[in-house]
Short mmCIF file of C-alpha atoms in Angstrom, two decimals:
data_model
loop_
_atom_site.label_atom_id
_atom_site.label_comp_id
_atom_site.label_asym_id
_atom_site.label_seq_id
_atom_site.Cartn_x
_atom_site.Cartn_y
_atom_site.Cartn_z
CA UNK A 203 0.00 0.00 0.00
CA UNK A 204 1.92 3.01 -1.28
CA UNK A 205 2.17 6.19 0.78
CA UNK A 206 1.04 8.44 -2.09
CA UNK A 207 -2.24 6.55 -2.33
CA UNK A 208 -3.00 6.84 1.37
CA UNK A 209 -5.11 9.55 2.83
CA UNK A 210 -4.45 10.63 6.38
CA UNK A 211 -4.33 7.90 9.02
CA UNK A 212 -5.94 8.59 12.35
CA UNK A 213 -6.65 6.80 15.59
CA UNK A 214 -10.02 5.05 15.71
CA UNK A 215 -10.09 2.87 18.82
CA UNK A 216 -13.87 2.89 19.01
CA UNK A 217 -14.19 1.91 15.37
CA UNK A 218 -11.58 -0.80 15.77
CA UNK A 219 -13.26 -2.36 18.75
CA UNK A 220 -16.69 -2.18 17.13
CA UNK A 221 -15.76 -3.78 13.81
CA UNK A 222 -13.75 -6.56 15.45
CA UNK A 223 -16.27 -7.28 18.22
CA UNK A 224 -19.16 -7.52 15.76
CA UNK A 225 -17.36 -9.80 13.30
CA UNK A 226 -18.34 -13.49 13.74
CA UNK A 227 -14.68 -14.48 13.65
CA UNK A 228 -13.69 -12.34 16.64
CA UNK A 229 -16.81 -11.73 18.71
CA UNK A 230 -16.32 -14.82 20.91
CA UNK A 231 -12.89 -13.67 22.06
CA UNK A 232 -12.44 -12.71 25.70
CA UNK A 233 -12.25 -8.98 26.36
CA UNK A 234 -8.52 -8.97 27.08
CA UNK A 235 -7.79 -10.92 23.88
CA UNK A 236 -9.94 -8.53 21.87
CA UNK A 237 -8.14 -5.56 23.41
CA UNK A 238 -4.82 -7.12 22.44
CA UNK A 239 -6.00 -7.61 18.85
CA UNK A 240 -7.13 -3.98 18.75
CA UNK A 241 -3.63 -2.88 19.72
CA UNK A 242 -2.28 -4.72 16.68
CA UNK A 243 -4.85 -3.19 14.30
CA UNK A 244 -3.69 0.01 12.61
CA UNK A 245 -6.43 2.21 11.10
CA UNK A 246 -5.79 3.73 7.69
CA UNK A 247 -8.03 5.98 5.61
CA UNK A 248 -7.86 5.50 1.85
CA UNK A 249 -9.14 7.47 -1.10
CA UNK A 250 -11.21 5.80 -3.80
CA UNK A 251 -8.98 4.00 -6.29
CA UNK A 252 -6.09 3.48 -3.88
CA UNK A 253 -4.29 0.15 -4.26
CA UNK A 254 -4.25 -1.87 -1.04
CA UNK A 255 -2.34 -4.80 -2.51
CA UNK A 256 -1.71 -6.30 -5.94
CA UNK A 257 -1.72 -9.86 -7.21
CA UNK A 258 1.67 -11.40 -6.49
CA UNK A 259 2.39 -9.23 -3.44
CA UNK A 260 3.43 -11.03 -0.24
CA UNK A 261 0.61 -11.77 2.21
CA UNK A 262 1.98 -9.58 4.97
CA UNK A 263 -1.25 -8.23 6.49
CA UNK A 264 -4.86 -9.02 7.33
CA UNK A 265 -7.44 -6.32 6.67
CA UNK A 266 -10.84 -5.36 8.05
CA UNK A 267 -13.16 -2.72 6.60
CA UNK A 268 -14.51 -0.11 9.02
CA UNK A 269 -16.32 1.99 6.40
CA UNK A 270 -16.62 2.06 2.62
CA UNK A 271 -16.13 -0.78 0.15
CA UNK A 272 -13.05 -2.66 -1.08
CA UNK A 273 -12.96 -4.31 -4.50
CA UNK A 274 -11.23 -7.67 -5.00
CA UNK A 275 -10.46 -8.19 -8.68
CA UNK A 276 -8.19 -9.75 -11.28
CA UNK A 277 -7.21 -8.57 -14.74
CA UNK A 278 -5.94 -10.19 -17.92
CA UNK A 279 -2.97 -9.06 -20.05
CA UNK A 280 -5.41 -7.70 -22.67
CA UNK A 281 -7.02 -5.40 -20.11
CA UNK A 282 -10.16 -7.33 -19.21
CA UNK A 283 -11.23 -7.13 -15.56
CA UNK A 284 -13.24 -9.43 -13.33
CA UNK A 285 -14.56 -8.41 -9.91
CA UNK A 286 -14.39 -11.38 -7.57
CA UNK A 287 -15.95 -9.73 -4.54
CA UNK A 288 -16.92 -6.42 -2.94
CA UNK A 289 -15.94 -6.27 0.73
CA UNK A 290 -18.22 -4.08 2.84
CA UNK A 291 -17.95 -2.52 6.30
CA UNK A 292 -17.60 -5.15 9.02
CA UNK A 293 -15.92 -7.74 6.78
CA UNK A 294 -12.32 -8.94 6.65
CA UNK A 295 -10.18 -9.83 3.65
CA UNK A 296 -6.68 -10.99 2.78
CA UNK A 297 -6.78 -13.91 5.19
CA UNK A 298 -5.71 -16.65 2.75
CA UNK A 299 -2.25 -15.27 1.95
CA UNK A 300 -1.76 -14.25 5.58
CA UNK A 301 -2.42 -17.78 6.80
CA UNK A 302 -0.42 -19.70 4.18
CA UNK A 303 2.34 -17.10 3.71
CA UNK A 304 2.13 -17.20 -0.06
CA UNK A 305 1.48 -14.50 -2.67
CA UNK A 306 -1.75 -12.56 -3.10
CA UNK A 307 -4.05 -14.15 -5.68
CA UNK A 308 -5.92 -10.95 -6.63
CA UNK A 309 -5.83 -7.16 -6.45
CA UNK A 310 -7.50 -5.21 -3.63
CA UNK A 311 -8.56 -1.63 -4.34
CA UNK A 312 -10.52 0.98 -2.41
CA UNK A 313 -13.78 1.02 -4.37
CA UNK A 314 -14.93 4.06 -2.39
CA UNK A 315 -13.30 6.33 0.15
CA UNK A 316 -12.88 3.94 3.04
CA UNK A 317 -11.26 3.27 6.38
CA UNK A 318 -9.61 -0.08 6.98
CA UNK A 319 -7.74 -1.85 9.74
CA UNK A 320 -4.35 -3.38 8.95
CA UNK A 321 -3.03 -6.21 11.16
CA UNK A 322 0.54 -7.33 10.49
CA UNK A 323 1.05 -11.06 9.89
CA UNK A 324 3.96 -11.08 12.39
CA UNK A 325 1.51 -10.05 15.12
CA UNK A 326 -1.49 -11.98 13.89
CA UNK A 327 -0.10 -15.51 13.53
CA UNK A 328 1.21 -15.76 17.12
CA UNK A 329 -2.11 -14.33 18.30
CA UNK A 330 -4.06 -17.02 16.41
CA UNK A 331 -1.82 -19.73 17.89
CA UNK A 332 -2.64 -18.44 21.36
CA UNK A 333 -6.40 -18.53 20.67
CA UNK A 334 -7.53 -22.05 19.59
CA UNK A 335 -11.14 -20.90 19.17
CA UNK A 336 -9.95 -18.31 16.67
CA UNK A 337 -8.11 -20.94 14.65
CA UNK A 338 -11.33 -22.96 14.35
CA UNK A 339 -13.22 -19.83 13.28
CA UNK A 340 -10.75 -19.27 10.46
CA UNK A 341 -11.17 -22.86 9.32
CA UNK A 342 -14.91 -22.18 9.12
CA UNK A 343 -14.26 -18.94 7.24
CA UNK A 344 -12.06 -20.68 4.68
CA UNK A 345 -14.74 -23.34 4.19
CA UNK A 346 -17.29 -20.57 3.59
CA UNK A 347 -14.94 -18.97 1.04
CA UNK A 348 -14.58 -22.31 -0.77
CA UNK A 349 -18.35 -22.84 -0.89
CA UNK A 350 -18.84 -19.28 -2.16
CA UNK A 351 -16.20 -19.80 -4.86
CA UNK A 352 -17.89 -23.04 -5.95
CA UNK A 353 -21.20 -21.20 -6.22
CA UNK A 354 -19.56 -18.49 -8.33
CA UNK A 355 -18.02 -21.03 -10.69
CA UNK A 356 -21.38 -22.80 -11.01
CA UNK A 357 -23.10 -19.54 -11.90
CA UNK A 358 -20.55 -18.64 -14.57
CA UNK A 359 -20.61 -22.08 -16.17
CA UNK A 360 -24.24 -23.14 -15.82
CA UNK A 361 -26.43 -20.07 -15.40
CA UNK A 362 -27.61 -17.62 -18.03
CA UNK A 363 -27.39 -13.84 -17.73
CA UNK A 364 -30.75 -13.15 -16.03
CA UNK A 365 -30.13 -15.68 -13.25
CA UNK A 366 -26.54 -14.55 -12.73
CA UNK A 367 -27.53 -10.90 -12.62
CA UNK A 368 -30.46 -11.54 -10.28
CA UNK A 369 -28.23 -13.56 -7.94
CA UNK A 370 -25.56 -10.84 -7.94
CA UNK A 371 -28.03 -8.04 -7.17
CA UNK A 372 -29.67 -10.00 -4.35
CA UNK A 373 -26.29 -10.91 -2.87
CA UNK A 374 -25.17 -7.28 -2.93
CA UNK A 375 -28.43 -6.15 -1.35
CA UNK A 376 -27.96 -8.56 1.55
CA UNK A 377 -24.58 -6.99 2.27
CA UNK A 378 -25.93 -3.44 2.52
CA UNK A 379 -25.39 -1.91 5.96
CA UNK A 380 -27.53 1.17 5.46
CA UNK A 381 -31.26 1.61 5.05
CA UNK A 382 -32.48 -1.88 4.18
CA UNK A 383 -35.82 -0.57 3.00
CA UNK A 384 -34.22 1.41 0.18
CA UNK A 385 -32.44 -1.63 -1.31
CA UNK A 386 -30.05 0.76 -3.05
CA UNK A 387 -26.86 -0.83 -4.38
CA UNK A 388 -24.04 1.63 -4.99
CA UNK A 389 -22.52 0.00 -8.06
CA UNK A 390 -22.05 0.95 -11.70
CA UNK A 391 -23.24 -1.17 -14.59
CA UNK A 392 -19.61 -1.64 -15.64
CA UNK A 393 -18.78 -3.04 -12.20
CA UNK A 394 -21.76 -5.40 -12.20
CA UNK A 395 -20.75 -6.60 -15.68
CA UNK A 396 -17.29 -7.42 -14.34
CA UNK A 397 -18.89 -9.34 -11.49
CA UNK A 398 -21.14 -11.57 -13.60
CA UNK A 399 -18.84 -11.94 -16.60
CA UNK A 400 -21.08 -10.33 -19.23
CA UNK A 401 -20.74 -7.19 -21.36
CA UNK A 402 -21.99 -3.87 -20.07
CA UNK A 403 -24.34 -3.67 -23.03
CA UNK A 404 -25.98 -6.99 -22.09
CA UNK A 405 -26.28 -5.87 -18.46
CA UNK A 406 -27.85 -2.57 -19.49
CA UNK A 407 -30.39 -4.30 -21.75
CA UNK A 408 -31.46 -6.71 -19.00
CA UNK A 409 -31.67 -4.01 -16.33
CA UNK A 410 -33.79 -1.80 -18.60
CA UNK A 411 -36.15 -4.71 -19.21
CA UNK A 412 -36.51 -5.19 -15.46
CA UNK A 413 -36.90 -1.43 -14.94
CA UNK A 414 -39.84 -1.49 -17.39
CA UNK A 415 -41.47 -4.07 -15.10
CA UNK A 416 -40.73 -1.92 -12.01
CA UNK A 417 -38.47 -4.59 -10.58
CA UNK A 418 -35.52 -2.16 -10.41
CA UNK A 419 -34.80 1.53 -10.86
CA UNK A 420 -31.59 2.69 -12.52
CA UNK A 421 -29.81 5.67 -10.99
CA UNK A 422 -26.45 7.27 -11.64
CA UNK A 423 -23.90 4.91 -10.09
CA UNK A 424 -26.57 2.85 -8.37
CA UNK A 425 -29.32 0.26 -8.84
CA UNK A 426 -32.43 0.25 -6.63
CA UNK A 427 -34.34 -3.00 -6.12
CA UNK A 428 -38.02 -2.01 -6.13
CA UNK A 429 -39.45 -5.53 -6.16
CA UNK A 430 -36.92 -8.22 -5.23
CA UNK A 431 -39.38 -11.12 -5.14
CA UNK A 432 -39.39 -11.77 -8.93
CA UNK A 433 -35.59 -11.65 -8.84
CA UNK A 434 -35.51 -14.19 -6.02
CA UNK A 435 -37.77 -16.46 -8.03
CA UNK A 436 -35.58 -16.05 -11.08
CA UNK A 437 -32.33 -16.64 -9.19
CA UNK A 438 -33.70 -19.82 -7.65
CA UNK A 439 -35.23 -21.26 -10.81
CA UNK A 440 -33.98 -22.73 -14.03
CA UNK A 441 -36.07 -20.33 -16.05
CA UNK A 442 -34.63 -17.66 -18.30
CA UNK A 443 -36.17 -14.37 -19.30
CA UNK A 444 -34.84 -11.45 -21.28
CA UNK A 445 -38.07 -9.48 -20.94
#
């Protein structure tokens, strides 16, 4: 994470404690252990577009998002991009390379202005060894990641555009931390196309068809789910519709 891409760093002990205590990985820790972990966590504020790490970098740190969104992505030599995940406030990322000590498998970028916690691997690994319950939690987390990856591969290989797009929108809605009633997803059509592996033109055509049915509303840099039930039915069925 280069210095020129950082915004100002500032203490945020309350934010640190809150995001770690509420995370399912850490919330069962004893108070003294949680306090110790907070001492290791260094808060950093990043501007949108800042590189957190790049594919091939050493896995030297674990990260947690306090506010904003982090994009996990990969790119091809010809310039094509694929978004693997969007990490929201309250979630952690970068754990695989931290645990196995190998290189990063993707790029991590600040998708919005955001504040993150950075925990150095040299502090984190001894801490995990001293907390057996935490080690088991990370095994569960890695299993969840594997199941999620399998689901993503299944969608790309077996599902058509409407089902993939419906599943992606519903998944992003579930991760929203703000006003749940609004069902507003802050994402561009280019970003959603990179998530589902289809062209932006195809995404736009499908979204406009759904907008005509009042299932969604398209806004600048955002998609609002007006009626998620038809999308849930579509995501869970084998049916296809381009209308």
